[in-house]
CSV table of C-alpha atoms in Angstrom, one decimal:
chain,number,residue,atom,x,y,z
A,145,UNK,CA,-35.5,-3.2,-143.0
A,146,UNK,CA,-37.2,-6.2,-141.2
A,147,UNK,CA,-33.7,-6.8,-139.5
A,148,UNK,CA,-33.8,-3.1,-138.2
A,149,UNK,CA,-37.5,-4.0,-136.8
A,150,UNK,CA,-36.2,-6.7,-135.1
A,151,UNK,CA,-33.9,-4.7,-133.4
A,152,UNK,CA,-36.2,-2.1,-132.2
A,153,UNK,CA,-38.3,-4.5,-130.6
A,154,UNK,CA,-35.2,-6.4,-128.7
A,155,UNK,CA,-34.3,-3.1,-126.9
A,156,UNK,CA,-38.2,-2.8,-125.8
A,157,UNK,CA,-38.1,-6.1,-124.3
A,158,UNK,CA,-37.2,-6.0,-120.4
A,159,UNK,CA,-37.9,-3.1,-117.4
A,160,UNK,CA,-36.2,-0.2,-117.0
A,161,UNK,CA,-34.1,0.7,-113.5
A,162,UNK,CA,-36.9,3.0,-112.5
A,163,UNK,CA,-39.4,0.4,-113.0
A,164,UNK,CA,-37.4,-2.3,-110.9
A,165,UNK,CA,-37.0,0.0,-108.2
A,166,UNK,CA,-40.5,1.0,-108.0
A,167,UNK,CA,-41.6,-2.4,-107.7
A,168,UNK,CA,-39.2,-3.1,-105.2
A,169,UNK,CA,-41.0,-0.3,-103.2
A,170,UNK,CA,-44.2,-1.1,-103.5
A,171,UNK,CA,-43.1,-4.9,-102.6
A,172,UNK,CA,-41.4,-2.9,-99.3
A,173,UNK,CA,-44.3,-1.2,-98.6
A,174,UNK,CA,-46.7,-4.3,-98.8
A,175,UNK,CA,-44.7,-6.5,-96.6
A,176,UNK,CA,-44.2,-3.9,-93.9
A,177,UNK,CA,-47.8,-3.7,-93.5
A,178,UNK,CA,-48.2,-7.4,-93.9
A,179,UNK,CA,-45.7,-7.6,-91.2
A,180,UNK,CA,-47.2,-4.9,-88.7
A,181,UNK,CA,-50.8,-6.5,-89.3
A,182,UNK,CA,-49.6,-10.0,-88.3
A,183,UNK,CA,-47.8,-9.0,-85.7
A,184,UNK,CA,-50.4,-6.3,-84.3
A,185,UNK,CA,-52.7,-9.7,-84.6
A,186,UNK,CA,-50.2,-11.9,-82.7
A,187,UNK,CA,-50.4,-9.6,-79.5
A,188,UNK,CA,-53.9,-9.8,-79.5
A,189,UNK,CA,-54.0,-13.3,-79.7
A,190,UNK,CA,-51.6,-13.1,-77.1
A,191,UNK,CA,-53.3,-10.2,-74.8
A,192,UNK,CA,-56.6,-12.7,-75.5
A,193,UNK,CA,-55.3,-15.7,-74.5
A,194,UNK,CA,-53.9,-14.4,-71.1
A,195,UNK,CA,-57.1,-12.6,-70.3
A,196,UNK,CA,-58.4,-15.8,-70.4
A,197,UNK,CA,-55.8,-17.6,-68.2
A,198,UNK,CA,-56.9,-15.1,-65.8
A,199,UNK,CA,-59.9,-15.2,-66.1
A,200,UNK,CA,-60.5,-19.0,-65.5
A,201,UNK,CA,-57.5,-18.7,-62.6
A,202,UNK,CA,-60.1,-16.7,-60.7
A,203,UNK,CA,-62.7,-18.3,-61.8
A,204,UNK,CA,-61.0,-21.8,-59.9
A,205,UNK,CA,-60.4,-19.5,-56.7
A,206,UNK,CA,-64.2,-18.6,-57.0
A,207,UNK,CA,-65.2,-22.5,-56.9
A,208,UNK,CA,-62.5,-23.5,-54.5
A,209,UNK,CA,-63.3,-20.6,-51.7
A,210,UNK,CA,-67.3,-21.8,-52.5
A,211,UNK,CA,-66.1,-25.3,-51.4
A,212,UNK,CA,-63.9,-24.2,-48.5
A,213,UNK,CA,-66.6,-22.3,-47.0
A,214,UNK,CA,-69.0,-25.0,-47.7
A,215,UNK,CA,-67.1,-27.4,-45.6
A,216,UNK,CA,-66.0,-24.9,-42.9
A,217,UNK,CA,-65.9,-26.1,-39.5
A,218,UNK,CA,-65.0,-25.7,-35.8
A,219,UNK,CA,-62.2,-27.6,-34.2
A,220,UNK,CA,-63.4,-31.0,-32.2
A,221,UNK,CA,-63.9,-30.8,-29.0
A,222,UNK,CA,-62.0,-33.3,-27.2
A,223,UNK,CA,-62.9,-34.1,-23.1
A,224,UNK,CA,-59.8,-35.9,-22.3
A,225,UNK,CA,-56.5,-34.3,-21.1
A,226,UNK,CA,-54.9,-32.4,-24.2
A,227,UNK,CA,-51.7,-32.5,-25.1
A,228,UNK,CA,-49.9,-29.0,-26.1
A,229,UNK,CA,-50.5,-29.1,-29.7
A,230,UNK,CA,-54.3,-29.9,-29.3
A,231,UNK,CA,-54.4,-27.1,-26.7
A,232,UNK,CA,-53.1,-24.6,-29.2
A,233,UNK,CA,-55.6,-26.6,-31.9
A,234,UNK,CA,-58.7,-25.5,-30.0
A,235,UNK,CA,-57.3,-22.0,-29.7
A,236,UNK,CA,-57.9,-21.7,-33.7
A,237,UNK,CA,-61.3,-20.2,-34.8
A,238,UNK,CA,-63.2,-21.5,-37.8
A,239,UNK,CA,-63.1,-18.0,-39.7
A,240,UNK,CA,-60.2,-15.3,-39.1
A,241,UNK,CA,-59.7,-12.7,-41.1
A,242,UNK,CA,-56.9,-9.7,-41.5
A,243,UNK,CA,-57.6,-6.5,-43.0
A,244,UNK,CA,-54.7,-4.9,-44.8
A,245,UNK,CA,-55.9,-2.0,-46.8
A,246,UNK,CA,-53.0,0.2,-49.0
A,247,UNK,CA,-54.7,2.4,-50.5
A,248,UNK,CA,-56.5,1.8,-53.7
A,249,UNK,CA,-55.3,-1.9,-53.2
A,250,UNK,CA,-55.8,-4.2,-50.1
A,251,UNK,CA,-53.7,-7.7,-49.8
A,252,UNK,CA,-56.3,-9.1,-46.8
A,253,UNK,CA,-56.1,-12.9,-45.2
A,254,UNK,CA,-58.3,-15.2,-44.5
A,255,UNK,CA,-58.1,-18.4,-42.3
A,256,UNK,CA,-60.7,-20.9,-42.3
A,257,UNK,CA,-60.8,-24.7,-40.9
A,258,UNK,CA,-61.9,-27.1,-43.3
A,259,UNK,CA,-63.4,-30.4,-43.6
A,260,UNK,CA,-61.3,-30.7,-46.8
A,261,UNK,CA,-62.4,-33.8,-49.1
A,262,UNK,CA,-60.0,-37.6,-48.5
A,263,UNK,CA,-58.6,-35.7,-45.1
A,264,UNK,CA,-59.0,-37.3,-41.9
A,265,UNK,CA,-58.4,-34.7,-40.0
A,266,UNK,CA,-59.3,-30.8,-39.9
A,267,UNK,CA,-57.2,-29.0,-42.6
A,268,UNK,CA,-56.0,-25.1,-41.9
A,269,UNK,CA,-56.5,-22.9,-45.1
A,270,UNK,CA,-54.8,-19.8,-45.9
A,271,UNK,CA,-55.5,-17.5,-48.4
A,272,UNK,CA,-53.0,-14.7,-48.9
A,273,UNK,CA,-51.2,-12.4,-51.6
A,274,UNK,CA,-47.7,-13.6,-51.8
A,275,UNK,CA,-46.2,-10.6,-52.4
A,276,UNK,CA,-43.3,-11.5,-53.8
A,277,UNK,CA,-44.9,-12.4,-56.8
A,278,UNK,CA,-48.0,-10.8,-56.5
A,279,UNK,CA,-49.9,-14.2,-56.5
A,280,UNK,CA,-52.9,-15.4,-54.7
A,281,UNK,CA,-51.7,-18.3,-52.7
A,282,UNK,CA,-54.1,-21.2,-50.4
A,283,UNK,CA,-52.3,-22.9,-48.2
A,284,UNK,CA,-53.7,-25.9,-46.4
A,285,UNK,CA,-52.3,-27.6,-43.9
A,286,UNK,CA,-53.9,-30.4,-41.4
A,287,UNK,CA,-54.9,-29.0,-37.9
A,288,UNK,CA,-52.7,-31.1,-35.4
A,289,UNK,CA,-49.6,-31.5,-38.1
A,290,UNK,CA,-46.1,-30.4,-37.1
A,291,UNK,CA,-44.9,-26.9,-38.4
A,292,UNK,CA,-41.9,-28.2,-40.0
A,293,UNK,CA,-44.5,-30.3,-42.6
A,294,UNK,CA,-44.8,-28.4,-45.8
A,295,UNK,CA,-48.5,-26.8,-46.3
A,296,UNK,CA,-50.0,-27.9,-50.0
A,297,UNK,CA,-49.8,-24.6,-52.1
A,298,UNK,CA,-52.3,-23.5,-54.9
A,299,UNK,CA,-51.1,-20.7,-56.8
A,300,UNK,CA,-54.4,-18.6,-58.4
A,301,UNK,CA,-52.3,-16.7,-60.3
A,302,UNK,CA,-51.3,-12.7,-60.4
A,303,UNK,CA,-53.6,-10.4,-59.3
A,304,UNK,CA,-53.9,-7.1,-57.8
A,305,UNK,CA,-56.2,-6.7,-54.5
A,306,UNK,CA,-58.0,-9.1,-52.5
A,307,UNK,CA,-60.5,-7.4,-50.0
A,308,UNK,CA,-62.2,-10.1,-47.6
A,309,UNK,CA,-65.1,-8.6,-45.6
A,310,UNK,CA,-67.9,-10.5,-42.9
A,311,UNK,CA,-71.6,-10.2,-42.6
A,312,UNK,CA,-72.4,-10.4,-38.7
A,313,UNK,CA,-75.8,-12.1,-38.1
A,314,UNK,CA,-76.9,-8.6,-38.4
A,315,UNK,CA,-75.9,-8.0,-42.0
A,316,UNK,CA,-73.2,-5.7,-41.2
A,317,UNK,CA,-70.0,-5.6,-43.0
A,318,UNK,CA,-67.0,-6.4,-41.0
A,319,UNK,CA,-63.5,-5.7,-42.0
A,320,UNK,CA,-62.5,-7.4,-38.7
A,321,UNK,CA,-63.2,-11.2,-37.5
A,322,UNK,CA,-60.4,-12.2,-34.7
A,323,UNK,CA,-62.0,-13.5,-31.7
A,324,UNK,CA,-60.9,-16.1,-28.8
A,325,UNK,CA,-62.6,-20.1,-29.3
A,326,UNK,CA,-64.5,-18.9,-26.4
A,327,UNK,CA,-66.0,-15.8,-28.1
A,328,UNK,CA,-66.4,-16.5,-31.4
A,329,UNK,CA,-69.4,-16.3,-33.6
A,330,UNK,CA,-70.6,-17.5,-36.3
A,331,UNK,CA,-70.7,-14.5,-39.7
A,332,UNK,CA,-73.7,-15.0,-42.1
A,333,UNK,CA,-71.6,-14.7,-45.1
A,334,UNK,CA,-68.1,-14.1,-46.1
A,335,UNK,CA,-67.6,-11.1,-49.0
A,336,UNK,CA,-64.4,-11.7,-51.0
A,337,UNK,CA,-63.6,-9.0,-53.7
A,338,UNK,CA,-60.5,-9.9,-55.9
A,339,UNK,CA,-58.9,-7.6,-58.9
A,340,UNK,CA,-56.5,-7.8,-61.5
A,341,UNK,CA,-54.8,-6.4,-64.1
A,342,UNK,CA,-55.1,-3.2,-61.6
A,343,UNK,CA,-54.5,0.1,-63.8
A,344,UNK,CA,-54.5,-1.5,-67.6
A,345,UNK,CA,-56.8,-2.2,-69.7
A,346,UNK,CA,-57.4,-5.3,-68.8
A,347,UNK,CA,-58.7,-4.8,-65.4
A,348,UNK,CA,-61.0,-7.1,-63.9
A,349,UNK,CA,-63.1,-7.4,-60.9
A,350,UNK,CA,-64.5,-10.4,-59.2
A,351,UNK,CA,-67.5,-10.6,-56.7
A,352,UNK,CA,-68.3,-13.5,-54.3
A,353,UNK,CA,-70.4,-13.4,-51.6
A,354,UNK,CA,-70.3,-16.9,-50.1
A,355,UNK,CA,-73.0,-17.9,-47.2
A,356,UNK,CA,-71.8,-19.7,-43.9
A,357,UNK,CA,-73.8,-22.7,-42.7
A,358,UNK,CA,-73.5,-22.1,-38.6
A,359,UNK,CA,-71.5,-24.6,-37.1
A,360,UNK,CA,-71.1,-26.4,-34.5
A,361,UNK,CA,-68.4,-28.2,-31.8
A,362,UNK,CA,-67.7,-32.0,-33.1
């Protein structure tokens, strides 16, 4: 009798197939959604942390176009005989800019002469879309240096529309600044409007509105 007891209770030990398999399912189910959550997780850290590269990107073209136009100048004005290159140099306008509007999106230029900081000389900037990245480029390159010397290149990273607009003396918004060194006059202020992420959800617009100190000839 006990050894019949004894018997009964070895064949209860254990799981059955059904219970194995069940558990196996549940333990299926549990790390699938484990798996989705930490990856759903991942891209946002992801999304997050390139929002942010953006954002301080533009953030740096803000400060840097502050200092550019804080240091914005006209070419010297030299009375002795000029060589070609000079000649052309005196030709170049403190503040140019090109409108190029396509649509919802506008990839605009802006030229500007610069009293940059540790130059000697007057430096040539250039802000522009490079469009075969999408990027927003400045470009610097000293006044009286030969073309074949390479500009120093910024890249502000990707964005989607850069809209650069003047304030005349008479607070008037100008999509147009390309005059002759003879005719040129000082703007009030220079409007730059930048976007990215154009279409997602991500989209972001910057504002600046960046005063000109009048100048003069050197």
């Amino acid at each position: 009798m006990a050894r019949r007891c004894l018997n009964n209770r070895a064949d209860e030990v254990g799981f059955t197939l059904i219970e194995v398999l069940m558990a196996l399912t549940v333990f299926a189910l549990i790390s699938s959604l484990a798996y989705g959550a930490l990856d759903i997780a991942g891209n946002g850290f992801e999304r997050l942390a390139e929002v942010r590269s953006a954002q301080e990107k533009s953030g740096w073209a803000g400060k840097q176009l502050r200092s550019d136009l804080r240091y914005v100048t006209a070419a010297p004005h030299r009375t002795a005989v000029k060589t070609d290159t000079q000649a052309v140099a005196d030709r170049i306008v403190p503040i140019r800019i090109q409108n190029d509007n396509r649509g919802s999106v506008e990839f605009d230029q802006l030229w500007l002469l610069v009293r940059e900081s540790g130059q000697q000389a007057i430096s040539q900037v250039h802000y522009y879309i490079d469009e075969t990245n999408g990027h927003l480029m400045r470009e610097s390159r000293l006044l009286l240096t030969r073309e074949r010397v390479e500009p120093v290149r910024w890249d502000f990273g990707e964005i989607s529309s850069w809209a650069v607009e003047i304030w005349d003396r008479d607070g008037n918004h100008r999509q147009d600044w390309d005059f002759s060194s003879q005719n040129f006059v000082w703007p009030k202020a220079v409007a730059v409007t930048m976007k990215t992420g154009a279409g997602s959800s991500s989209e972001r617009q910057r504002f600046w509105l960046l005063p000109v100190l009048v100048g003069s000839q050197l």
